[in-house]
Amino acid sequence: RPPLPRWQYPPFFPHVMALDGFKDIDPFREGIPEDDDGAAGRQEGFIHLRIQQRSGRKTLTTVQGISPDYDLKKIVKACKKVFACNGCVVEHPEYGEIMQLQGDQRNNVARFLIDVKLAREDQIKVHGF
């Protein structure tokens, strides 16, 4: 059986786990009023994960379609730490803010977004190869 990814070891996100008498906190959501069911800032559209070839064997993973309710810079910061890669947020004239990560991180990002409950599995589209 393969070992668990680093973000699945308890407690990787201690600030996400609920303590007795406290509510769950979403570290990627900032200043969004909650609905009655606590599902504020829920992802509505699809998240597209693409890979771009750079030079030689170098690749770039782009993540497009994350709800603007979430702070992409915080998500990139968490991804960079978990996947040990570099990344940034780029403003695209047509698609808005896009996350870019070095290397082929499509499956890692998909699993990460599902694990931290930013999106459901049916909302993520992985493109390429």
XYZ file of C-alpha atoms in Angstrom:
129
model
C 0.000 0.000 0.000
C 1.549 3.342 -1.000
C 2.166 5.966 1.689
C -0.305 8.816 2.120
C 0.473 12.185 0.535
C 1.926 14.704 2.976
C -1.282 16.720 3.342
C -3.241 13.664 4.502
C -1.092 13.003 7.564
C -2.870 14.290 10.636
C -2.713 17.127 11.474
C -1.405 18.789 8.315
C -4.013 21.531 8.405
C -4.582 21.906 12.144
C -6.463 25.184 11.620
C -9.045 23.371 9.448
C -9.931 20.716 12.025
C -12.773 21.439 14.413
C -12.161 21.556 18.138
C -14.848 20.953 20.723
C -17.181 23.937 20.790
C -15.620 25.658 17.772
C -16.758 25.842 14.141
C -14.673 24.642 11.205
C -12.634 27.439 9.658
C -11.900 27.657 5.947
C -8.420 29.200 5.733
C -8.798 30.042 2.033
C -12.003 32.036 2.410
C -11.681 35.580 3.615
C -14.536 37.798 4.760
C -17.362 35.920 3.024
C -20.685 35.808 4.891
C -21.849 32.264 5.507
C -25.134 30.767 4.379
C -27.392 28.829 6.712
C -25.732 25.542 5.761
C -22.196 26.974 6.037
C -21.524 26.485 2.315
C -20.449 30.044 1.555
C -18.045 30.506 -1.305
C -18.810 27.102 -2.741
C -17.363 26.359 -6.164
C -20.110 26.595 -8.794
C -18.370 26.103 -12.156
C -15.673 23.754 -13.358
C -12.019 23.961 -12.390
C -9.739 23.221 -15.342
C -6.294 21.748 -14.703
C -4.010 21.980 -17.742
C -0.390 21.286 -18.485
C 1.797 23.407 -20.757
C 5.107 22.302 -22.218
C 7.910 24.772 -21.618
C 11.419 23.946 -22.824
C 12.670 20.372 -22.979
C 11.171 18.324 -20.142
C 9.971 21.343 -18.180
C 6.212 21.726 -17.739
C 3.809 24.203 -16.192
C 0.465 23.350 -14.569
C -2.301 25.950 -14.864
C -5.425 25.993 -12.701
C -8.335 28.038 -14.035
C -11.878 28.476 -12.777
C -11.516 28.615 -8.999
C -14.247 30.792 -7.520
C -13.184 34.418 -6.968
C -14.562 34.071 -3.421
C -11.326 32.276 -2.489
C -7.947 33.936 -2.069
C -5.826 32.339 -4.818
C -2.584 33.580 -3.308
C -3.264 31.593 -0.141
C -4.112 28.493 -2.178
C -0.897 28.859 -4.211
C 1.093 29.304 -1.011
C -0.358 26.080 0.422
C 0.222 24.180 -2.859
C 3.824 25.365 -3.065
C 4.454 24.111 0.447
C 2.738 20.756 -0.019
C 4.055 19.908 -3.501
C 7.561 21.406 -3.048
C 7.313 23.458 -6.234
C 7.158 27.122 -7.180
C 4.012 28.896 -8.346
C 2.231 32.189 -8.788
C -1.084 33.825 -9.648
C -1.270 35.377 -13.124
C -3.951 37.747 -14.425
C -5.272 36.561 -17.809
C -7.333 39.042 -19.896
C -9.942 36.432 -20.871
C -9.951 33.908 -17.997
C -9.208 36.159 -15.025
C -6.837 34.998 -12.304
C -5.012 31.741 -13.050
C -2.752 29.730 -10.769
C 0.515 28.492 -12.270
C 2.640 25.776 -10.670
C 5.932 24.338 -11.852
C 5.914 20.734 -13.009
C 3.067 18.338 -13.728
C 0.930 18.878 -10.617
C -2.493 18.178 -12.163
C -3.355 15.101 -10.114
C -1.827 16.555 -6.943
C -3.826 19.778 -7.262
C -7.035 17.862 -8.017
C -6.592 15.704 -4.903
C -5.658 18.776 -2.818
C -8.756 20.758 -3.880
C -10.981 17.793 -3.033
C -9.280 17.123 0.315
C -9.558 20.710 1.554
C -13.168 20.811 0.271
C -12.736 23.680 -2.200
C -14.362 21.598 -4.959
C -16.063 18.285 -5.524
C -14.589 15.590 -7.767
C -17.216 16.144 -10.470
C -16.256 19.843 -10.705
C -12.613 19.218 -11.647
C -11.572 18.652 -15.266
C -8.030 17.421 -15.903
C -6.797 18.184 -19.446
C -3.734 17.004 -21.366
C -1.878 13.835 -22.257
